[in-house]
Each structure stands twice: as C-alpha cells, then as structure tokens.
Amino acid sequence: AFGLFDSFNEEEAALVKFLEVIKQFEEKGNNNLKDFLEYAEESDDDDTWNLEKSSGEDAVTIMTVHKAKGLGFPVVIALLYDSRPKTNNLAITTEEDGVRLIRSKKDWSESSALLGKIYDEDSTKRKVDELNKLYVTLTRAREEMYVLSVKSKYGNEPSAFLPEDGFTIGSPMEREQREEQKELEANLLHHPSQGLKQAVNVENIRLEDTTRGEIIHAVLSNIEYVDVHLDAIITRSLEGVRQRSFQINERDAAARQIKEFLAVREVNTFFTPAPGRKILTEQEIVGANGQLHRADRLIIDTDSVLVLDFKTGAEKESYIKQVQNYMMLVRQLFVEKKIEGALAYVDMKCVRRVA
C-alpha cells in the first residue's frame, strides 16, 4: 500500500528483516498491532533484529572474540577491558571410593596443601584460557592492528599480559595489491499490488466470538492426548497464548468449554493414543499454486490419516469444502494411506464426518 520497497530501495535489507520478525511473531499465535508493538519494545534478543551483512560489503563488523575465531580482517581495533579474574571455587577430584566436590578459596588454599593445589590448578587453567582469548584477539588482523586497553581498579587482566611500556608503532607493511572481486548483484523486483484479495463468502462476526475462537484453537493445538495432565496443559496454554489480549473470565470460560468438549466420546477418540499413531497440530501445507494452508490437527495412523478441523459457532457449507481441500492436499503427501476428514464443533459438542 505504501510502496516502501520503491520509496526506500536502499533499505531493502531492513524491510525484509522487518517482515521476517513479523512472521516469527505471528507463528507464536499473535496477529495484532498492539501486541507486536509491545513485543518490539520488550524484545532483548539482538539476533531478532540484527541484519546479516554481506561478506563483501564495505562496513565495520562488531563481534566478540569468541565469534571472531577463525576469521581475518584487513584492519582490527581490539577493545580490552580489565576486570577481576573469574575463579571457579568448585573442583571435582577422583578418589578410590568415588568422586568428591571440593570448594576452595584463596584464603583457604594458604592453610591446606590440597586446597592450595586445587586453587593453583584452577588459576593456571584460567590464565591459559585468558591467554588463548588474547591470542585470538591479536591474530585477527592482516594489515593493521590497534589495541585499546581500558584499565580498572578491580583487576588487571588482560592488560597484565601486555608489555608494560606499551607498544611501538611500527612501519606500515607493503600492502599486496590484489584485484578486487566484484560481487554480482541480482536486481530486486517489487511488483505493485492492490493488496490481498478478500476471500469469498466473507461475513462479519462479533469480536467476542473471534477472541473465543482464537483461545480455543490455541489451547487445542497444544493438546496431543487427553491424560491426567490435561488441566496443567490447558492452564499453561492459556497463560502463554496472547495473555495480554484476553480477560481472565474469557480464559476461564474457554477452559471449561474445552474440557466439556474433550469429554464427548466421539471427540475423545481423536485425543486417545494408539499404536503407531502420530499427531501433527497446526500443520502447514503448501498447495501446488504456492498457497499456504494450515490444518488444525492431522491424526496419522499406520494405514490412514484423519484431517480434523475445529470450529466454533454454527455449521457452514464452506467448512466442509475447506476440509475437503485439506484432504486433497494431504492425499498427495500420504499416497498409500486412506485419507479421512472430520469437523469438530466445539460449541455444539459434536463431530461431522467429511467425505
């Protein structure tokens, strides 16, 4: 609608990343703007929003020493912060009658030969580890290296491993002239769109019905089989699915309705274990035309597959056609199995078989 890819063609990577974040957000069962804004504000996972940089792009790369292992760069600026050494006060020793967990401290090590040996071994391992990390840091540069060491009153490592008189600025090395390889770029085409086409036979439903249906579908997608843990599964599902958007009374009413629905004998058979049975919930299936479909529940047995779709409200002819379409797609995946279909109406507490 806004033609962002045309208006901001230099920000295509950011726009694509934004769409990826939205997709990940929707996969968790969320689909409204309010929850997404809260998710974006509270998200503390940098990997969620970070953009992947092309290896040939002229840009500054910021990374930890651990991530820099095995990599090399023309110019490296290493920023080192002094800190207090991290000691591991716990050690495991092997004895004739088993193993022992021993806690050691510097003060105690001065009074016990055993604790002194353990403390010294731990201190040596720690220093070796720090030296290894420093080695990695100082061997990443190919042409230029700059080391900034920030001292601290709480500790002196890793600057304690560096020369006391600082560094001598050396003469620039003769740079090897290499022919730069140009990366080929593929033109990105963004066709103008009139937006998503409205589905056939669309009708308005009340917001309360929509909310209740979303709660019920979300909880049922987390139930593989009905057993003694059913109450805990329902409670956990209600707490984790769009908790901010639902009122307590809505969640409680949905929990009671789901329990009554699962108690129906014909419904309960869909949630009962069987030899060789496998359950897939919210299973995505891609049609031949590239359109994505999501079946509520696939019950895969040794010789058959049942496509089960949950519905709230009254029966509709369009629901039957929807399940029949799912059956046609599933038949292409399980060519040697018998494909069956059913509609389970939560409010009416009944099941309708689909041929």
CSV table of C-alpha atoms in Angstrom, one decimal:
chain,number,residue,atom,x,y,z
A,1,ALA,CA,0.0,0.0,0.0
A,2,PHE,CA,2.8,2.4,0.8
A,3,GLY,CA,5.3,1.2,-1.8
A,4,LEU,CA,8.2,1.0,0.8
A,5,PHE,CA,10.5,-1.0,-1.4
A,6,ASP,CA,10.2,1.6,-4.1
A,7,SER,CA,10.5,4.6,-1.8
A,8,PHE,CA,13.3,3.2,0.3
A,9,ASN,CA,15.1,0.9,-2.1
A,10,GLU,CA,18.4,1.3,-0.2
A,11,GLU,CA,16.7,-0.1,2.9
A,12,GLU,CA,15.5,-3.4,1.4
A,13,ALA,CA,17.5,-5.5,3.8
A,14,ALA,CA,15.9,-3.7,6.8
A,15,LEU,CA,12.4,-4.1,5.3
A,16,VAL,CA,12.9,-7.8,4.6
A,17,LYS,CA,14.2,-8.3,8.2
A,18,PHE,CA,11.1,-6.5,9.5
A,19,LEU,CA,8.9,-8.9,7.6
A,20,GLU,CA,10.8,-11.9,9.0
A,21,VAL,CA,10.3,-10.6,12.5
A,22,ILE,CA,6.6,-10.2,11.9
A,23,LYS,CA,6.4,-13.8,10.5
A,24,GLN,CA,8.2,-15.1,13.6
A,25,PHE,CA,5.8,-13.1,15.8
A,26,GLU,CA,2.7,-14.5,14.0
A,27,GLU,CA,3.9,-18.1,14.3
A,28,LYS,CA,3.6,-17.7,18.1
A,29,GLY,CA,-0.2,-17.2,17.7
A,30,ASN,CA,-0.2,-13.4,17.7
A,31,ASN,CA,-1.6,-11.2,15.0
A,32,ASN,CA,-2.5,-7.7,16.3
A,33,LEU,CA,-0.6,-4.4,16.2
A,34,LYS,CA,-0.8,-3.7,19.9
A,35,ASP,CA,0.9,-7.0,20.9
A,36,PHE,CA,3.5,-6.5,18.2
A,37,LEU,CA,4.5,-3.0,19.4
A,38,GLU,CA,4.9,-4.4,23.0
A,39,TYR,CA,6.9,-7.3,21.6
A,40,ALA,CA,9.2,-4.9,19.7
A,41,GLU,CA,9.7,-2.7,22.7
A,42,GLU,CA,10.4,-5.5,25.2
A,43,SER,CA,12.5,-7.8,22.9
A,44,ASP,CA,16.0,-8.0,24.3
A,45,ASP,CA,17.3,-10.6,21.7
A,46,ASP,CA,19.6,-8.7,19.4
A,47,ASP,CA,19.6,-11.6,16.9
A,48,THR,CA,15.9,-11.0,16.4
A,49,TRP,CA,16.5,-7.6,14.7
A,50,ASN,CA,20.2,-7.8,13.6
A,51,LEU,CA,20.8,-7.6,9.8
A,52,GLU,CA,23.0,-10.1,8.1
A,53,LYS,CA,25.9,-8.3,6.4
A,54,SER,CA,27.3,-9.4,3.1
A,55,SER,CA,30.9,-10.5,3.3
A,56,GLY,CA,32.0,-8.1,0.6
A,57,GLU,CA,30.2,-5.1,1.9
A,58,ASP,CA,32.4,-2.1,3.0
A,59,ALA,CA,31.3,-1.9,6.6
A,60,VAL,CA,32.5,-2.2,10.2
A,61,THR,CA,31.9,-5.5,11.8
A,62,ILE,CA,31.5,-5.6,15.6
A,63,MET,CA,31.8,-9.0,17.3
A,64,THR,CA,33.0,-10.8,20.4
A,65,VAL,CA,36.4,-12.6,20.5
A,66,HIS,CA,34.6,-15.9,20.5
A,67,LYS,CA,32.8,-15.2,17.3
A,68,ALA,CA,36.0,-13.9,15.7
A,69,LYS,CA,37.7,-17.3,15.9
A,70,GLY,CA,39.0,-18.4,12.5
A,71,LEU,CA,38.2,-15.1,10.8
A,72,GLY,CA,40.6,-12.5,9.5
A,73,PHE,CA,40.2,-8.8,8.6
A,74,PRO,CA,42.3,-6.1,6.9
A,75,VAL,CA,42.1,-3.8,10.0
A,76,VAL,CA,41.2,-4.7,13.6
A,77,ILE,CA,40.5,-2.5,16.6
A,78,ALA,CA,40.7,-4.6,19.7
A,79,LEU,CA,39.0,-3.1,22.8
A,80,LEU,CA,40.1,-4.8,26.0
A,81,TYR,CA,38.6,-4.1,29.5
A,82,ASP,CA,40.4,-5.1,32.6
A,83,SER,CA,38.4,-7.0,35.2
A,84,ARG,CA,38.8,-9.1,38.2
A,85,PRO,CA,39.7,-12.7,37.4
A,86,LYS,CA,36.8,-15.1,37.5
A,87,THR,CA,37.6,-18.0,39.7
A,88,ASN,CA,35.9,-21.3,39.9
A,89,ASN,CA,35.7,-22.2,43.6
A,90,LEU,CA,34.4,-25.7,42.9
A,91,ALA,CA,36.6,-28.6,41.8
A,92,ILE,CA,36.0,-32.4,41.3
A,93,THR,CA,38.6,-34.8,42.5
A,94,THR,CA,38.7,-38.6,41.9
A,95,GLU,CA,39.2,-40.8,44.9
A,96,GLU,CA,39.4,-44.6,45.3
A,97,ASP,CA,35.8,-44.7,46.7
A,98,GLY,CA,34.3,-42.2,44.1
A,99,VAL,CA,34.5,-38.5,43.3
A,100,ARG,CA,34.5,-35.5,45.6
A,101,LEU,CA,33.2,-32.0,45.1
A,102,ILE,CA,35.6,-29.6,46.8
A,103,ARG,CA,35.2,-25.9,47.3
A,104,SER,CA,38.3,-23.8,47.5
A,105,LYS,CA,39.2,-20.2,48.2
A,106,LYS,CA,42.4,-18.2,48.1
A,107,ASP,CA,42.5,-17.8,51.9
A,108,TRP,CA,41.8,-21.5,52.5
A,109,SER,CA,44.5,-22.5,50.0
A,110,GLU,CA,47.2,-21.0,52.2
A,111,SER,CA,46.2,-23.3,55.0
A,112,SER,CA,45.8,-26.6,53.2
A,113,ALA,CA,48.1,-28.3,50.8
A,114,LEU,CA,45.2,-30.0,49.0
A,115,LEU,CA,43.2,-26.8,48.6
A,116,GLY,CA,46.4,-24.9,47.6
A,117,LYS,CA,47.0,-27.4,44.8
A,118,ILE,CA,43.4,-27.2,43.6
A,119,TYR,CA,43.4,-23.4,43.7
A,120,ASP,CA,46.7,-23.2,41.8
A,121,GLU,CA,45.5,-25.6,39.1
A,122,ASP,CA,42.3,-23.6,38.6
A,123,SER,CA,44.3,-20.3,38.5
A,124,THR,CA,46.6,-21.8,35.8
A,125,LYS,CA,43.7,-23.0,33.7
A,126,ARG,CA,42.0,-19.6,33.9
A,127,LYS,CA,45.2,-17.8,32.9
A,128,VAL,CA,45.7,-20.2,29.9
A,129,ASP,CA,42.1,-19.5,28.9
A,130,GLU,CA,42.7,-15.7,29.1
A,131,LEU,CA,45.9,-16.0,27.1
A,132,ASN,CA,44.1,-18.1,24.4
A,133,LYS,CA,41.5,-15.4,24.0
A,134,LEU,CA,44.1,-12.7,23.9
A,135,TYR,CA,45.9,-14.8,21.2
A,136,VAL,CA,42.8,-14.9,19.1
A,137,THR,CA,42.3,-11.2,19.6
A,138,LEU,CA,45.8,-10.3,18.4
A,139,THR,CA,45.9,-12.6,15.4
A,140,ARG,CA,42.8,-11.5,13.5
A,141,ALA,CA,44.4,-8.5,11.6
A,142,ARG,CA,46.0,-8.9,8.2
A,143,GLU,CA,47.4,-5.4,7.7
A,144,GLU,CA,46.7,-3.0,10.7
A,145,MET,CA,46.1,-3.7,14.4
A,146,TYR,CA,45.0,-1.2,17.1
A,147,VAL,CA,44.7,-2.3,20.7
A,148,LEU,CA,42.9,-0.2,23.3
A,149,SER,CA,43.3,-1.4,26.8
A,150,VAL,CA,41.0,0.1,29.5
A,151,LYS,CA,42.4,-0.3,33.0
A,152,SER,CA,40.3,-0.9,36.1
A,153,LYS,CA,40.9,-0.7,39.8
A,154,TYR,CA,39.1,-4.0,40.3
A,155,GLY,CA,41.5,-6.1,38.2
A,156,ASN,CA,44.5,-6.0,35.8
A,157,GLU,CA,43.7,-8.7,33.2
A,158,PRO,CA,44.2,-8.9,30.3
A,159,SER,CA,46.4,-5.8,30.4
A,160,ALA,CA,48.8,-7.7,32.8
A,161,PHE,CA,49.8,-9.9,29.8
A,162,LEU,CA,50.7,-6.9,27.6
A,163,PRO,CA,54.1,-5.1,27.6
A,164,GLU,CA,54.4,-2.7,30.5
A,165,ASP,CA,55.9,0.1,28.4
A,166,GLY,CA,53.1,0.0,25.8
A,167,PHE,CA,53.6,-0.7,22.1
A,168,THR,CA,55.9,0.7,19.5
A,169,ILE,CA,54.2,2.0,16.4
A,170,GLY,CA,55.8,0.0,13.5
A,171,SER,CA,56.3,0.9,9.9
A,172,PRO,CA,53.4,0.1,7.6
A,173,MET,CA,53.9,-3.1,5.7
A,174,GLU,CA,53.9,-3.1,2.0
A,175,ARG,CA,50.4,-3.9,1.1
A,176,GLU,CA,49.9,-6.6,-1.5
A,177,GLN,CA,47.9,-5.2,-4.4
A,178,ARG,CA,45.0,-7.6,-5.1
A,179,GLU,CA,42.4,-7.3,-7.7
A,180,GLU,CA,39.1,-6.8,-6.0
A,181,GLN,CA,36.5,-9.2,-7.0
A,182,LYS,CA,33.2,-7.5,-7.7
A,183,GLU,CA,30.2,-9.3,-6.4
A,184,LEU,CA,27.3,-9.8,-8.8
A,185,GLU,CA,24.1,-8.3,-7.7
A,186,ALA,CA,20.6,-9.5,-8.6
A,187,ASN,CA,18.0,-6.8,-9.3
A,188,LEU,CA,15.1,-7.0,-6.9
A,189,LEU,CA,11.8,-6.6,-8.5
A,190,HIS,CA,8.8,-5.4,-6.4
A,191,HIS,CA,5.6,-5.7,-8.3
A,192,PRO,CA,2.9,-3.2,-7.3
A,193,SER,CA,-0.1,-4.8,-5.5
A,194,GLN,CA,-3.6,-3.8,-4.9
A,195,GLY,CA,-3.4,-5.6,-1.5
A,196,LEU,CA,-4.7,-9.0,-0.5
A,197,LYS,CA,-7.9,-10.2,-2.3
A,198,GLN,CA,-10.8,-10.7,0.0
A,199,ALA,CA,-11.9,-14.2,0.5
A,200,VAL,CA,-15.1,-15.5,-1.0
A,201,ASN,CA,-18.2,-15.6,1.2
A,202,VAL,CA,-16.7,-13.3,3.9
A,203,GLU,CA,-19.1,-12.3,6.7
A,204,ASN,CA,-18.7,-10.2,9.7
A,205,ILE,CA,-18.6,-11.9,13.1
A,206,ARG,CA,-18.5,-10.4,16.6
A,207,LEU,CA,-15.2,-9.6,18.2
A,208,GLU,CA,-16.2,-11.7,21.2
A,209,ASP,CA,-16.7,-14.8,19.0
A,210,THR,CA,-13.3,-14.2,17.3
A,211,THR,CA,-11.5,-13.9,20.6
A,212,ARG,CA,-13.1,-17.0,22.0
A,213,GLY,CA,-12.3,-19.0,18.8
A,214,GLU,CA,-8.7,-17.9,18.9
A,215,ILE,CA,-8.3,-19.0,22.5
A,216,ILE,CA,-9.9,-22.4,21.9
A,217,HIS,CA,-7.8,-23.1,18.8
A,218,ALA,CA,-4.6,-22.1,20.6
A,219,VAL,CA,-5.3,-24.4,23.5
A,220,LEU,CA,-6.3,-27.4,21.4
A,221,SER,CA,-3.1,-27.0,19.3
A,222,ASN,CA,-1.1,-27.7,22.5
A,223,ILE,CA,-3.0,-30.9,23.4
A,224,GLU,CA,-1.6,-34.1,21.9
A,225,TYR,CA,-3.5,-36.6,24.0
A,226,VAL,CA,-6.0,-36.3,26.9
A,227,ASP,CA,-4.5,-37.7,30.1
A,228,VAL,CA,-4.0,-36.8,33.8
A,229,HIS,CA,-2.0,-33.8,32.8
A,230,LEU,CA,-4.9,-32.1,30.8
A,231,ASP,CA,-5.6,-29.4,33.4
A,232,ALA,CA,-2.0,-28.4,33.6
A,233,ILE,CA,-1.7,-28.3,29.8
A,234,ILE,CA,-4.8,-26.1,29.4
A,235,THR,CA,-3.6,-23.8,32.2
A,236,ARG,CA,-0.1,-23.4,30.7
A,237,SER,CA,-1.6,-22.8,27.2
A,238,LEU,CA,-3.9,-20.1,28.5
A,239,GLU,CA,-1.1,-18.4,30.3
A,240,GLY,CA,1.3,-18.4,27.3
A,241,VAL,CA,-1.1,-17.6,24.4
A,242,ARG,CA,-1.6,-13.8,24.0
A,243,GLN,CA,-2.0,-13.3,27.7
A,244,ARG,CA,-2.3,-9.6,27.4
A,245,SER,CA,-5.2,-9.6,25.0
A,246,PHE,CA,-7.6,-11.9,26.9
A,247,GLN,CA,-9.5,-11.2,30.0
A,248,ILE,CA,-9.5,-13.7,32.9
A,249,ASN,CA,-13.1,-14.6,32.6
A,250,GLU,CA,-12.6,-15.3,28.8
A,251,ARG,CA,-9.8,-17.7,29.6
A,252,ASP,CA,-11.8,-19.5,32.4
A,253,ALA,CA,-14.8,-19.9,30.2
A,254,ALA,CA,-12.7,-21.3,27.4
A,255,ALA,CA,-11.1,-23.8,29.7
A,256,ARG,CA,-14.5,-25.1,30.9
A,257,GLN,CA,-15.8,-25.3,27.4
A,258,ILE,CA,-12.7,-27.2,26.2
A,259,LYS,CA,-12.9,-29.8,29.0
A,260,GLU,CA,-16.6,-30.4,28.2
A,261,PHE,CA,-15.8,-30.7,24.5
A,262,LEU,CA,-13.0,-33.2,25.1
A,263,ALA,CA,-15.3,-35.3,27.4
A,264,VAL,CA,-17.5,-36.1,24.4
A,265,ARG,CA,-16.9,-39.8,23.5
A,266,GLU,CA,-16.6,-39.2,19.7
A,267,VAL,CA,-14.2,-36.3,20.3
A,268,ASN,CA,-12.2,-38.1,22.9
A,269,THR,CA,-11.2,-40.8,20.3
A,270,PHE,CA,-9.2,-38.1,18.4
A,271,PHE,CA,-7.2,-37.5,21.5
A,272,THR,CA,-6.5,-41.1,22.5
A,273,PRO,CA,-3.1,-42.8,21.9
A,274,ALA,CA,-3.0,-45.7,19.5
A,275,PRO,CA,-0.2,-48.0,18.3
A,276,GLY,CA,1.9,-46.2,15.6
A,277,ARG,CA,-0.2,-43.0,15.9
A,278,LYS,CA,1.4,-39.6,15.3
A,279,ILE,CA,-0.2,-36.2,15.9
A,280,LEU,CA,0.5,-33.0,14.0
A,281,THR,CA,-1.1,-29.8,15.1
A,282,GLU,CA,-1.3,-26.5,13.2
A,283,GLN,CA,0.4,-28.3,10.3
A,284,GLU,CA,1.3,-26.0,7.3
A,285,ILE,CA,0.7,-27.5,3.9
A,286,VAL,CA,1.7,-25.7,0.6
A,287,GLY,CA,-0.6,-26.3,-2.4
A,288,ALA,CA,0.6,-26.6,-6.0
A,289,ASN,CA,-0.2,-22.9,-6.6
A,290,GLY,CA,2.1,-21.9,-3.7
A,291,GLN,CA,-0.8,-21.0,-1.4
A,292,LEU,CA,-0.2,-21.9,2.3
A,293,HIS,CA,-2.9,-23.9,4.2
A,294,ARG,CA,-2.9,-24.8,7.9
A,295,ALA,CA,-4.7,-27.8,9.2
A,296,ASP,CA,-5.7,-27.8,12.8
A,297,ARG,CA,-4.9,-31.5,13.5
A,298,LEU,CA,-3.6,-34.4,11.5
A,299,ILE,CA,-4.0,-37.8,13.1
A,300,ILE,CA,-1.6,-40.2,11.3
A,301,ASP,CA,-2.2,-43.9,11.9
A,302,THR,CA,-0.5,-46.9,10.3
A,303,ASP,CA,-3.0,-47.2,7.5
A,304,SER,CA,-4.9,-43.9,7.5
A,305,VAL,CA,-4.7,-40.1,8.0
A,306,LEU,CA,-7.6,-38.1,9.5
A,307,VAL,CA,-7.8,-34.4,8.8
A,308,LEU,CA,-9.6,-32.8,11.8
A,309,ASP,CA,-10.7,-29.1,11.8
A,310,PHE,CA,-12.1,-27.4,14.9
A,311,LYS,CA,-14.9,-24.9,14.6
A,312,THR,CA,-16.8,-22.7,17.0
A,313,GLY,CA,-20.3,-21.5,16.2
A,314,ALA,CA,-22.8,-23.0,13.8
A,315,GLU,CA,-22.2,-25.3,10.9
A,316,LYS,CA,-21.4,-23.9,7.4
A,317,GLU,CA,-21.1,-25.4,4.0
A,318,SER,CA,-17.8,-23.6,3.5
A,319,TYR,CA,-16.3,-25.6,6.4
A,320,ILE,CA,-16.9,-28.9,4.5
A,321,LYS,CA,-15.2,-27.6,1.3
A,322,GLN,CA,-12.3,-26.4,3.4
A,323,VAL,CA,-11.7,-29.8,4.9
A,324,GLN,CA,-12.1,-31.5,1.5
A,325,ASN,CA,-9.4,-29.2,0.2
A,326,TYR,CA,-7.1,-30.2,3.1
A,327,MET,CA,-7.9,-33.8,2.4
A,328,MET,CA,-6.9,-33.4,-1.3
A,329,LEU,CA,-3.5,-31.8,-0.2
A,330,VAL,CA,-2.8,-34.5,2.4
A,331,ARG,CA,-3.7,-37.3,-0.1
A,332,GLN,CA,-0.7,-36.1,-2.2
A,333,LEU,CA,1.6,-36.5,0.9
A,334,PHE,CA,0.3,-39.9,2.0
A,335,VAL,CA,-0.4,-41.7,-1.2
A,336,GLU,CA,-0.5,-45.1,0.4
A,337,LYS,CA,-2.9,-44.2,3.2
A,338,LYS,CA,-6.6,-43.8,3.4
A,339,ILE,CA,-7.5,-40.1,3.9
A,340,GLU,CA,-10.4,-39.2,6.1
A,341,GLY,CA,-11.9,-35.9,7.2
A,342,ALA,CA,-14.0,-34.5,10.1
A,343,LEU,CA,-15.3,-31.3,11.5
A,344,ALA,CA,-15.4,-31.0,15.3
A,345,TYR,CA,-17.8,-28.3,16.5
A,346,VAL,CA,-16.8,-27.1,20.0
A,347,ASP,CA,-19.9,-25.2,20.9
A,348,MET,CA,-22.3,-27.9,19.7
A,349,LYS,CA,-20.1,-30.7,21.1
A,350,CYS,CA,-20.4,-32.9,18.0
A,351,VAL,CA,-18.4,-34.3,15.1
A,352,ARG,CA,-19.4,-34.3,11.4
A,353,ARG,CA,-17.5,-36.7,9.1
A,354,VAL,CA,-16.4,-35.3,5.7
A,355,ALA,CA,-16.4,-37.5,2.7
